[in-house]
Amino acid sequence: MTTPQYFPVDDPTVPYWHSEEDEFRNIRSTPDLPQETDILIIGGGYAGAATAYWTYKLSEEEEGEGKEGKTPPKIVLVESRYIASGATGRNGGHLKPDYYREYLKFEKDLGMEQAASIGNFEYDHIAALKKAFEDEKIDCDLVLTRACNVHLTENAVNGCLKAIDALKKNPYSKVLNDIQVQTGKNAQITSICENSPVSLTFTAGHLWPYKMVKGFLKFGIKRGLNIQTYTTVIDIKKLNEDNGFIVKTNRGDIKCKKVVLATNAYTATLAPEFEDKIVPVKGTCSHIKVTNKHKFAPYLSNTYGICRDFSNHEYLINRPDGGIIVGGAKPFYLKDKDEWYKNVDDSKVFPKHNEIKDFYKSFMQENFYTWKDYETEVDYLWTGILGYSVDALPWIGEIPNCKNKYLLGGFHGHGMPRIFLSAKAIAEMMLKNIPVTETNIPKPFMLTSDRLDKAKNTILRDTGYLALTREQKL
């Protein structure tokens, strides 16, 4: 098997989330890379930071904080660029479950109980993250609110209602009491989107992703975490069964007993069996600001999903400072497969970036009636690399036939309500030497040989690319 070469590129586009100067993102805990460690975490985004957090947190809970007992494992975290320079620091800032867009597919493929377990797991993330932020005093601009999904086409409306009707019949779901469907004038008025005949709301939040990651890492630093930025892992060599690994980087080798791949879109480079299982997909996002002289823009208290069909939608949050984060814009690049599929170059915007900026410049006025009289401009437009999973579900667990090599990745552009408790499962596996089946993550997330063998790549179909190319040929 030829190993794919997916490495983060130099000089990525600047996202809004890194608009504030902050030297922490370039941290090196020691001038030189340590020669050995107990646990090596590869990846300085949400998944890597949360894994470090939970490994220390669970060690303390097991032994009792401040008591004598087993010393927590030594952990080194390496990042190829700066902290949260990948998908985490380039996303839309949502903490938003998705209870219905993929539900019918999951119920068909997995059955009612497992389909419900996915939504239930995402639901649990809201409270779990809120508690962690409060317990550890992590200031990441968390705002708890409602997500409001509006549906602008007949296909979007029908898809929403069909999925919700099916979800209502699922006795295993615990999210139904949190979902409200509005129709007609009620939908248009409460959503502030006059073009939507159906809106759907549920509890969600939004935050500053880089500040969240920074908070988790600072928790680890106080407990001995060694962080090395600008350290690219090139190869992982397994030693004898119980002797761990030699990990080759651009700054030298490091020996470790256990290694965690928190590498998402870049996973196949270090675990070739995930070529065509976790695929890099390039996307785009923007920040919009008001340009006229009004002191305050009309604040949208909800977060938004603006749905046209399954593969064409925008996601939006209104920041506490009045700015807007909105991403999507697939119609501007989807037909050019090489621009986004298996493309890891986030140093460049899409060729139609001027059209994308124009689209977002008038986006608020065209979709929300309270914004009609406001002038806006796009002051940040960036790209990022998502780790798409071929079955739309993350891969969590120990890599088959490679003891003590763990993975959490393939979050499919939807990691915010899935990563935190998945990272807890990885920490439990490492600390207790248990299999993934003894953790509390949904069974469909579990990394197994059987799942690896059976998973087929349908990304080009599911993104709408194949349908688009068929239309072009007609």
JSON list of N, CA and C in Angstrom, two decimals, residues 172-239:
[
{"chain": "A", "resi": 172, "resn": "TYR", "atom": "N", "xyz": [-35.48, 5.13, 21.88]},
{"chain": "A", "resi": 172, "resn": "TYR", "atom": "CA", "xyz": [-34.16, 5.25, 22.51]},
{"chain": "A", "resi": 172, "resn": "TYR", "atom": "C", "xyz": [-33.65, 6.69, 22.53]},
{"chain": "A", "resi": 173, "resn": "SER", "atom": "N", "xyz": [-34.30, 7.59, 21.83]},
{"chain": "A", "resi": 173, "resn": "SER", "atom": "CA", "xyz": [-33.81, 8.97, 21.75]},
{"chain": "A", "resi": 173, "resn": "SER", "atom": "C", "xyz": [-34.21, 9.76, 22.99]},
{"chain": "A", "resi": 174, "resn": "LYS", "atom": "N", "xyz": [-33.25, 10.54, 23.51]},
{"chain": "A", "resi": 174, "resn": "LYS", "atom": "CA", "xyz": [-33.55, 11.41, 24.66]},
{"chain": "A", "resi": 174, "resn": "LYS", "atom": "C", "xyz": [-33.54, 12.88, 24.28]},
{"chain": "A", "resi": 175, "resn": "VAL", "atom": "N", "xyz": [-33.53, 13.18, 22.98]},
{"chain": "A", "resi": 175, "resn": "VAL", "atom": "CA", "xyz": [-33.40, 14.57, 22.54]},
{"chain": "A", "resi": 175, "resn": "VAL", "atom": "C", "xyz": [-34.72, 15.20, 22.11]},
{"chain": "A", "resi": 176, "resn": "LEU", "atom": "N", "xyz": [-35.77, 14.41, 22.01]},
{"chain": "A", "resi": 176, "resn": "LEU", "atom": "CA", "xyz": [-37.02, 14.91, 21.41]},
{"chain": "A", "resi": 176, "resn": "LEU", "atom": "C", "xyz": [-37.61, 16.08, 22.17]},
{"chain": "A", "resi": 177, "resn": "ASN", "atom": "N", "xyz": [-37.52, 16.05, 23.49]},
{"chain": "A", "resi": 177, "resn": "ASN", "atom": "CA", "xyz": [-38.12, 17.14, 24.27]},
{"chain": "A", "resi": 177, "resn": "ASN", "atom": "C", "xyz": [-37.36, 18.46, 24.13]},
{"chain": "A", "resi": 178, "resn": "ASP", "atom": "N", "xyz": [-36.20, 18.41, 23.51]},
{"chain": "A", "resi": 178, "resn": "ASP", "atom": "CA", "xyz": [-35.42, 19.63, 23.30]},
{"chain": "A", "resi": 178, "resn": "ASP", "atom": "C", "xyz": [-35.63, 20.21, 21.90]},
{"chain": "A", "resi": 179, "resn": "ILE", "atom": "N", "xyz": [-36.36, 19.51, 21.06]},
{"chain": "A", "resi": 179, "resn": "ILE", "atom": "CA", "xyz": [-36.54, 19.94, 19.67]},
{"chain": "A", "resi": 179, "resn": "ILE", "atom": "C", "xyz": [-37.92, 20.57, 19.50]},
{"chain": "A", "resi": 180, "resn": "GLN", "atom": "N", "xyz": [-37.97, 21.72, 18.86]},
{"chain": "A", "resi": 180, "resn": "GLN", "atom": "CA", "xyz": [-39.24, 22.36, 18.54]},
{"chain": "A", "resi": 180, "resn": "GLN", "atom": "C", "xyz": [-39.29, 22.69, 17.05]},
{"chain": "A", "resi": 181, "resn": "VAL", "atom": "N", "xyz": [-40.39, 22.32, 16.41]},
{"chain": "A", "resi": 181, "resn": "VAL", "atom": "CA", "xyz": [-40.61, 22.62, 15.00]},
{"chain": "A", "resi": 181, "resn": "VAL", "atom": "C", "xyz": [-41.64, 23.73, 14.89]},
{"chain": "A", "resi": 182, "resn": "GLN", "atom": "N", "xyz": [-41.32, 24.77, 14.12]},
{"chain": "A", "resi": 182, "resn": "GLN", "atom": "CA", "xyz": [-42.24, 25.87, 13.84]},
{"chain": "A", "resi": 182, "resn": "GLN", "atom": "C", "xyz": [-42.53, 25.88, 12.34]},
{"chain": "A", "resi": 183, "resn": "THR", "atom": "N", "xyz": [-43.77, 26.21, 11.99]},
{"chain": "A", "resi": 183, "resn": "THR", "atom": "CA", "xyz": [-44.15, 26.25, 10.58]},
{"chain": "A", "resi": 183, "resn": "THR", "atom": "C", "xyz": [-44.86, 27.56, 10.25]},
{"chain": "A", "resi": 184, "resn": "GLY", "atom": "N", "xyz": [-44.93, 27.85, 8.95]},
{"chain": "A", "resi": 184, "resn": "GLY", "atom": "CA", "xyz": [-45.67, 29.02, 8.48]},
{"chain": "A", "resi": 184, "resn": "GLY", "atom": "C", "xyz": [-45.13, 30.32, 9.02]},
{"chain": "A", "resi": 185, "resn": "LYS", "atom": "N", "xyz": [-46.06, 31.24, 9.37]},
{"chain": "A", "resi": 185, "resn": "LYS", "atom": "CA", "xyz": [-45.67, 32.56, 9.87]},
{"chain": "A", "resi": 185, "resn": "LYS", "atom": "C", "xyz": [-44.84, 32.47, 11.16]},
{"chain": "A", "resi": 186, "resn": "ASN", "atom": "N", "xyz": [-45.20, 31.51, 12.01]},
{"chain": "A", "resi": 186, "resn": "ASN", "atom": "CA", "xyz": [-44.43, 31.35, 13.24]},
{"chain": "A", "resi": 186, "resn": "ASN", "atom": "C", "xyz": [-42.96, 31.07, 12.94]},
{"chain": "A", "resi": 187, "resn": "ALA", "atom": "N", "xyz": [-42.72, 30.22, 11.95]},
{"chain": "A", "resi": 187, "resn": "ALA", "atom": "CA", "xyz": [-41.34, 29.91, 11.57]},
{"chain": "A", "resi": 187, "resn": "ALA", "atom": "C", "xyz": [-40.64, 31.14, 11.03]},
{"chain": "A", "resi": 188, "resn": "GLN", "atom": "N", "xyz": [-41.33, 31.89, 10.18]},
{"chain": "A", "resi": 188, "resn": "GLN", "atom": "CA", "xyz": [-40.70, 33.05, 9.55]},
{"chain": "A", "resi": 188, "resn": "GLN", "atom": "C", "xyz": [-40.39, 34.15, 10.55]},
{"chain": "A", "resi": 189, "resn": "ILE", "atom": "N", "xyz": [-41.28, 34.34, 11.51]},
{"chain": "A", "resi": 189, "resn": "ILE", "atom": "CA", "xyz": [-41.08, 35.42, 12.48]},
{"chain": "A", "resi": 189, "resn": "ILE", "atom": "C", "xyz": [-40.05, 35.04, 13.54]},
{"chain": "A", "resi": 190, "resn": "THR", "atom": "N", "xyz": [-40.18, 33.85, 14.11]},
{"chain": "A", "resi": 190, "resn": "THR", "atom": "CA", "xyz": [-39.26, 33.47, 15.18]},
{"chain": "A", "resi": 190, "resn": "THR", "atom": "C", "xyz": [-37.85, 33.21, 14.67]},
{"chain": "A", "resi": 191, "resn": "SER", "atom": "N", "xyz": [-37.72, 32.80, 13.42]},
{"chain": "A", "resi": 191, "resn": "SER", "atom": "CA", "xyz": [-36.39, 32.57, 12.86]},
{"chain": "A", "resi": 191, "resn": "SER", "atom": "C", "xyz": [-35.77, 33.83, 12.26]},
{"chain": "A", "resi": 192, "resn": "ILE", "atom": "N", "xyz": [-36.61, 34.88, 12.07]},
{"chain": "A", "resi": 192, "resn": "ILE", "atom": "CA", "xyz": [-36.19, 36.14, 11.42]},
{"chain": "A", "resi": 192, "resn": "ILE", "atom": "C", "xyz": [-35.77, 35.89, 9.97]},
{"chain": "A", "resi": 193, "resn": "CYS", "atom": "N", "xyz": [-36.24, 34.78, 9.42]},
{"chain": "A", "resi": 193, "resn": "CYS", "atom": "CA", "xyz": [-35.91, 34.41, 8.05]},
{"chain": "A", "resi": 193, "resn": "CYS", "atom": "C", "xyz": [-37.22, 34.22, 7.29]},
{"chain": "A", "resi": 194, "resn": "GLU", "atom": "N", "xyz": [-37.63, 35.23, 6.55]},
{"chain": "A", "resi": 194, "resn": "GLU", "atom": "CA", "xyz": [-38.96, 35.22, 5.94]},
{"chain": "A", "resi": 194, "resn": "GLU", "atom": "C", "xyz": [-39.10, 34.22, 4.80]},
{"chain": "A", "resi": 195, "resn": "ASN", "atom": "N", "xyz": [-37.99, 33.64, 4.35]},
{"chain": "A", "resi": 195, "resn": "ASN", "atom": "CA", "xyz": [-38.05, 32.68, 3.25]},
{"chain": "A", "resi": 195, "resn": "ASN", "atom": "C", "xyz": [-38.18, 31.24, 3.72]},
{"chain": "A", "resi": 196, "resn": "SER", "atom": "N", "xyz": [-38.29, 31.04, 5.02]},
{"chain": "A", "resi": 196, "resn": "SER", "atom": "CA", "xyz": [-38.32, 29.67, 5.55]},
{"chain": "A", "resi": 196, "resn": "SER", "atom": "C", "xyz": [-39.71, 29.29, 6.04]},
{"chain": "A", "resi": 197, "resn": "PRO", "atom": "N", "xyz": [-40.38, 28.34, 5.39]},
{"chain": "A", "resi": 197, "resn": "PRO", "atom": "CA", "xyz": [-41.70, 27.89, 5.86]},
{"chain": "A", "resi": 197, "resn": "PRO", "atom": "C", "xyz": [-41.63, 26.95, 7.05]},
{"chain": "A", "resi": 198, "resn": "VAL", "atom": "N", "xyz": [-40.44, 26.41, 7.33]},
{"chain": "A", "resi": 198, "resn": "VAL", "atom": "CA", "xyz": [-40.26, 25.50, 8.47]},
{"chain": "A", "resi": 198, "resn": "VAL", "atom": "C", "xyz": [-38.94, 25.83, 9.15]},
{"chain": "A", "resi": 199, "resn": "SER", "atom": "N", "xyz": [-38.98, 25.98, 10.47]},
{"chain": "A", "resi": 199, "resn": "SER", "atom": "CA", "xyz": [-37.74, 26.12, 11.24]},
{"chain": "A", "resi": 199, "resn": "SER", "atom": "C", "xyz": [-37.75, 25.11, 12.37]},
{"chain": "A", "resi": 200, "resn": "LEU", "atom": "N", "xyz": [-36.57, 24.77, 12.81]},
{"chain": "A", "resi": 200, "resn": "LEU", "atom": "CA", "xyz": [-36.42, 23.76, 13.85]},
{"chain": "A", "resi": 200, "resn": "LEU", "atom": "C", "xyz": [-35.35, 24.25, 14.82]},
{"chain": "A", "resi": 201, "resn": "THR", "atom": "N", "xyz": [-35.65, 24.22, 16.13]},
{"chain": "A", "resi": 201, "resn": "THR", "atom": "CA", "xyz": [-34.68, 24.71, 17.11]},
{"chain": "A", "resi": 201, "resn": "THR", "atom": "C", "xyz": [-34.39, 23.66, 18.18]},
{"chain": "A", "resi": 202, "resn": "PHE", "atom": "N", "xyz": [-33.20, 23.77, 18.76]},
{"chain": "A", "resi": 202, "resn": "PHE", "atom": "CA", "xyz": [-32.79, 22.90, 19.86]},
{"chain": "A", "resi": 202, "resn": "PHE", "atom": "C", "xyz": [-31.59, 23.55, 20.55]},
{"chain": "A", "resi": 203, "resn": "THR", "atom": "N", "xyz": [-31.28, 23.09, 21.75]},
{"chain": "A", "resi": 203, "resn": "THR", "atom": "CA", "xyz": [-30.20, 23.69, 22.53]},
{"chain": "A", "resi": 203, "resn": "THR", "atom": "C", "xyz": [-28.85, 23.51, 21.85]},
{"chain": "A", "resi": 204, "resn": "ALA", "atom": "N", "xyz": [-28.07, 24.59, 21.83]},
{"chain": "A", "resi": 204, "resn": "ALA", "atom": "CA", "xyz": [-26.74, 24.56, 21.23]},
{"chain": "A", "resi": 204, "resn": "ALA", "atom": "C", "xyz": [-25.91, 25.66, 21.88]},
{"chain": "A", "resi": 205, "resn": "GLY", "atom": "N", "xyz": [-24.73, 25.87, 21.35]},
{"chain": "A", "resi": 205, "resn": "GLY", "atom": "CA", "xyz": [-23.89, 26.94, 21.85]},
{"chain": "A", "resi": 205, "resn": "GLY", "atom": "C", "xyz": [-22.91, 27.37, 20.79]},
{"chain": "A", "resi": 206, "resn": "HIS", "atom": "N", "xyz": [-22.16, 28.41, 21.10]},
{"chain": "A", "resi": 206, "resn": "HIS", "atom": "CA", "xyz": [-21.04, 28.77, 20.24]},
{"chain": "A", "resi": 206, "resn": "HIS", "atom": "C", "xyz": [-19.92, 29.31, 21.11]},
{"chain": "A", "resi": 207, "resn": "LEU", "atom": "N", "xyz": [-18.69, 29.28, 20.58]},
{"chain": "A", "resi": 207, "resn": "LEU", "atom": "CA", "xyz": [-17.52, 29.60, 21.38]},
{"chain": "A", "resi": 207, "resn": "LEU", "atom": "C", "xyz": [-16.35, 29.99, 20.47]},
{"chain": "A", "resi": 208, "resn": "TRP", "atom": "N", "xyz": [-15.23, 30.33, 21.10]},
{"chain": "A", "resi": 208, "resn": "TRP", "atom": "CA", "xyz": [-13.98, 30.66, 20.39]},
{"chain": "A", "resi": 208, "resn": "TRP", "atom": "C", "xyz": [-13.10, 29.41, 20.45]},
{"chain": "A", "resi": 209, "resn": "PRO", "atom": "N", "xyz": [-12.99, 28.65, 19.36]},
{"chain": "A", "resi": 209, "resn": "PRO", "atom": "CA", "xyz": [-12.35, 27.33, 19.43]},
{"chain": "A", "resi": 209, "resn": "PRO", "atom": "C", "xyz": [-10.89, 27.35, 19.90]},
{"chain": "A", "resi": 210, "resn": "TYR", "atom": "N", "xyz": [-10.11, 28.31, 19.41]},
{"chain": "A", "resi": 210, "resn": "TYR", "atom": "CA", "xyz": [-8.71, 28.36, 19.82]},
{"chain": "A", "resi": 210, "resn": "TYR", "atom": "C", "xyz": [-8.59, 28.57, 21.33]},
{"chain": "A", "resi": 211, "resn": "LYS", "atom": "N", "xyz": [-9.43, 29.43, 21.89]},
{"chain": "A", "resi": 211, "resn": "LYS", "atom": "CA", "xyz": [-9.36, 29.70, 23.33]},
{"chain": "A", "resi": 211, "resn": "LYS", "atom": "C", "xyz": [-9.76, 28.46, 24.13]},
{"chain": "A", "resi": 212, "resn": "MET", "atom": "N", "xyz": [-10.67, 27.66, 23.60]},
{"chain": "A", "resi": 212, "resn": "MET", "atom": "CA", "xyz": [-11.03, 26.40, 24.25]},
{"chain": "A", "resi": 212, "resn": "MET", "atom": "C", "xyz": [-9.82, 25.47, 24.29]},
{"chain": "A", "resi": 213, "resn": "VAL", "atom": "N", "xyz": [-9.16, 25.30, 23.15]},
{"chain": "A", "resi": 213, "resn": "VAL", "atom": "CA", "xyz": [-7.99, 24.42, 23.08]},
{"chain": "A", "resi": 213, "resn": "VAL", "atom": "C", "xyz": [-6.89, 24.92, 24.02]},
{"chain": "A", "resi": 214, "resn": "LYS", "atom": "N", "xyz": [-6.66, 26.21, 24.00]},
{"chain": "A", "resi": 214, "resn": "LYS", "atom": "CA", "xyz": [-5.65, 26.81, 24.88]},
{"chain": "A", "resi": 214, "resn": "LYS", "atom": "C", "xyz": [-5.96, 26.50, 26.34]},
{"chain": "A", "resi": 215, "resn": "GLY", "atom": "N", "xyz": [-7.24, 26.58, 26.72]},
{"chain": "A", "resi": 215, "resn": "GLY", "atom": "CA", "xyz": [-7.62, 26.29, 28.09]},
{"chain": "A", "resi": 215, "resn": "GLY", "atom": "C", "xyz": [-7.34, 24.86, 28.49]},
{"chain": "A", "resi": 216, "resn": "PHE", "atom": "N", "xyz": [-7.65, 23.91, 27.61]},
{"chain": "A", "resi": 216, "resn": "PHE", "atom": "CA", "xyz": [-7.37, 22.50, 27.91]},
{"chain": "A", "resi": 216, "resn": "PHE", "atom": "C", "xyz": [-5.87, 22.26, 28.02]},
{"chain": "A", "resi": 217, "resn": "LEU", "atom": "N", "xyz": [-5.10, 22.89, 27.15]},
{"chain": "A", "resi": 217, "resn": "LEU", "atom": "CA", "xyz": [-3.65, 22.69, 27.18]},
{"chain": "A", "resi": 217, "resn": "LEU", "atom": "C", "xyz": [-3.02, 23.31, 28.42]},
{"chain": "A", "resi": 218, "resn": "LYS", "atom": "N", "xyz": [-3.52, 24.45, 28.85]},
{"chain": "A", "resi": 218, "resn": "LYS", "atom": "CA", "xyz": [-2.98, 25.07, 30.08]},
{"chain": "A", "resi": 218, "resn": "LYS", "atom": "C", "xyz": [-3.26, 24.18, 31.30]},
{"chain": "A", "resi": 219, "resn": "PHE", "atom": "N", "xyz": [-4.41, 23.52, 31.29]},
{"chain": "A", "resi": 219, "resn": "PHE", "atom": "CA", "xyz": [-4.71, 22.55, 32.35]},
{"chain": "A", "resi": 219, "resn": "PHE", "atom": "C", "xyz": [-3.63, 21.47, 32.36]},
{"chain": "A", "resi": 220, "resn": "GLY", "atom": "N", "xyz": [-3.27, 20.99, 31.17]},
{"chain": "A", "resi": 220, "resn": "GLY", "atom": "CA", "xyz": [-2.24, 19.96, 31.08]},
{"chain": "A", "resi": 220, "resn": "GLY", "atom": "C", "xyz": [-0.86, 20.45, 31.46]},
{"chain": "A", "resi": 221, "resn": "ILE", "atom": "N", "xyz": [-0.52, 21.67, 31.05]},
{"chain": "A", "resi": 221, "resn": "ILE", "atom": "CA", "xyz": [0.81, 22.22, 31.34]},
{"chain": "A", "resi": 221, "resn": "ILE", "atom": "C", "xyz": [1.05, 22.26, 32.85]},
{"chain": "A", "resi": 222, "resn": "LYS", "atom": "N", "xyz": [0.03, 22.61, 33.62]},
{"chain": "A", "resi": 222, "resn": "LYS", "atom": "CA", "xyz": [0.17, 22.66, 35.08]},
{"chain": "A", "resi": 222, "resn": "LYS", "atom": "C", "xyz": [0.48, 21.28, 35.66]},
{"chain": "A", "resi": 223, "resn": "ARG", "atom": "N", "xyz": [0.22, 20.24, 34.90]},
{"chain": "A", "resi": 223, "resn": "ARG", "atom": "CA", "xyz": [0.40, 18.87, 35.38]},
{"chain": "A", "resi": 223, "resn": "ARG", "atom": "C", "xyz": [1.55, 18.17, 34.66]},
{"chain": "A", "resi": 224, "resn": "GLY", "atom": "N", "xyz": [2.32, 18.93, 33.88]},
{"chain": "A", "resi": 224, "resn": "GLY", "atom": "CA", "xyz": [3.52, 18.36, 33.29]},
{"chain": "A", "resi": 224, "resn": "GLY", "atom": "C", "xyz": [3.50, 18.16, 31.78]},
{"chain": "A", "resi": 225, "resn": "LEU", "atom": "N", "xyz": [2.43, 18.56, 31.12]},
{"chain": "A", "resi": 225, "resn": "LEU", "atom": "CA", "xyz": [2.34, 18.38, 29.67]},
{"chain": "A", "resi": 225, "resn": "LEU", "atom": "C", "xyz": [3.45, 19.15, 28.97]},
{"chain": "A", "resi": 226, "resn": "ASN", "atom": "N", "xyz": [4.16, 18.48, 28.07]},
{"chain": "A", "resi": 226, "resn": "ASN", "atom": "CA", "xyz": [5.19, 19.10, 27.25]},
{"chain": "A", "resi": 226, "resn": "ASN", "atom": "C", "xyz": [4.63, 19.28, 25.84]},
{"chain": "A", "resi": 227, "resn": "ILE", "atom": "N", "xyz": [4.59, 20.52, 25.36]},
{"chain": "A", "resi": 227, "resn": "ILE", "atom": "CA", "xyz": [4.03, 20.83, 24.03]},
{"chain": "A", "resi": 227, "resn": "ILE", "atom": "C", "xyz": [5.15, 21.28, 23.11]},
{"chain": "A", "resi": 228, "resn": "GLN", "atom": "N", "xyz": [5.16, 20.74, 21.90]},
{"chain": "A", "resi": 228, "resn": "GLN", "atom": "CA", "xyz": [6.17, 21.08, 20.91]},
{"chain": "A", "resi": 228, "resn": "GLN", "atom": "C", "xyz": [5.47, 21.44, 19.59]},
{"chain": "A", "resi": 229, "resn": "THR", "atom": "N", "xyz": [5.40, 22.74, 19.30]},
{"chain": "A", "resi": 229, "resn": "THR", "atom": "CA", "xyz": [4.82, 23.17, 18.02]},
{"chain": "A", "resi": 229, "resn": "THR", "atom": "C", "xyz": [5.87, 23.10, 16.92]},
{"chain": "A", "resi": 230, "resn": "TYR", "atom": "N", "xyz": [5.41, 23.24, 15.69]},
{"chain": "A", "resi": 230, "resn": "TYR", "atom": "CA", "xyz": [6.27, 23.18, 14.50]},
{"chain": "A", "resi": 230, "resn": "TYR", "atom": "C", "xyz": [7.13, 21.91, 14.51]},
{"chain": "A", "resi": 231, "resn": "THR", "atom": "N", "xyz": [6.48, 20.83, 14.89]},
{"chain": "A", "resi": 231, "resn": "THR", "atom": "CA", "xyz": [7.14, 19.52, 14.96]},
{"chain": "A", "resi": 231, "resn": "THR", "atom": "C", "xyz": [6.29, 18.53, 14.17]},
{"chain": "A", "resi": 232, "resn": "THR", "atom": "N", "xyz": [6.74, 18.21, 12.98]},
{"chain": "A", "resi": 232, "resn": "THR", "atom": "CA", "xyz": [5.98, 17.37, 12.06]},
{"chain": "A", "resi": 232, "resn": "THR", "atom": "C", "xyz": [6.39, 15.91, 12.20]},
{"chain": "A", "resi": 233, "resn": "VAL", "atom": "N", "xyz": [5.44, 15.06, 12.47]},
{"chain": "A", "resi": 233, "resn": "VAL", "atom": "CA", "xyz": [5.71, 13.62, 12.53]},
{"chain": "A", "resi": 233, "resn": "VAL", "atom": "C", "xyz": [5.75, 13.06, 11.11]},
{"chain": "A", "resi": 234, "resn": "ILE", "atom": "N", "xyz": [6.83, 12.37, 10.81]},
{"chain": "A", "resi": 234, "resn": "ILE", "atom": "CA", "xyz": [7.06, 11.84, 9.47]},
{"chain": "A", "resi": 234, "resn": "ILE", "atom": "C", "xyz": [6.76, 10.36, 9.40]},
{"chain": "A", "resi": 235, "resn": "ASP", "atom": "N", "xyz": [7.05, 9.64, 10.49]},
{"chain": "A", "resi": 235, "resn": "ASP", "atom": "CA", "xyz": [6.88, 8.18, 10.46]},
{"chain": "A", "resi": 235, "resn": "ASP", "atom": "C", "xyz": [6.75, 7.66, 11.88]},
{"chain": "A", "resi": 236, "resn": "ILE", "atom": "N", "xyz": [6.03, 6.55, 12.02]},
{"chain": "A", "resi": 236, "resn": "ILE", "atom": "CA", "xyz": [5.89, 5.86, 13.30]},
{"chain": "A", "resi": 236, "resn": "ILE", "atom": "C", "xyz": [6.34, 4.42, 13.12]},
{"chain": "A", "resi": 237, "resn": "LYS", "atom": "N", "xyz": [7.35, 4.02, 13.88]},
{"chain": "A", "resi": 237, "resn": "LYS", "atom": "CA", "xyz": [7.88, 2.66, 13.77]},
{"chain": "A", "resi": 237, "resn": "LYS", "atom": "C", "xyz": [7.55, 1.89, 15.04]},
{"chain": "A", "resi": 238, "resn": "LYS", "atom": "N", "xyz": [6.87, 0.77, 14.87]},
{"chain": "A", "resi": 238, "resn": "LYS", "atom": "CA", "xyz": [6.52, -0.08, 16.01]},
{"chain": "A", "resi": 238, "resn": "LYS", "atom": "C", "xyz": [7.72, -0.91, 16.42]},
{"chain": "A", "resi": 239, "resn": "LEU", "atom": "N", "xyz": [8.04, -0.89, 17.70]},
{"chain": "A", "resi": 239, "resn": "LEU", "atom": "CA", "xyz": [9.10, -1.74, 18.23]},
{"chain": "A", "resi": 239, "resn": "LEU", "atom": "C", "xyz": [8.49, -3.09, 18.61]}
]
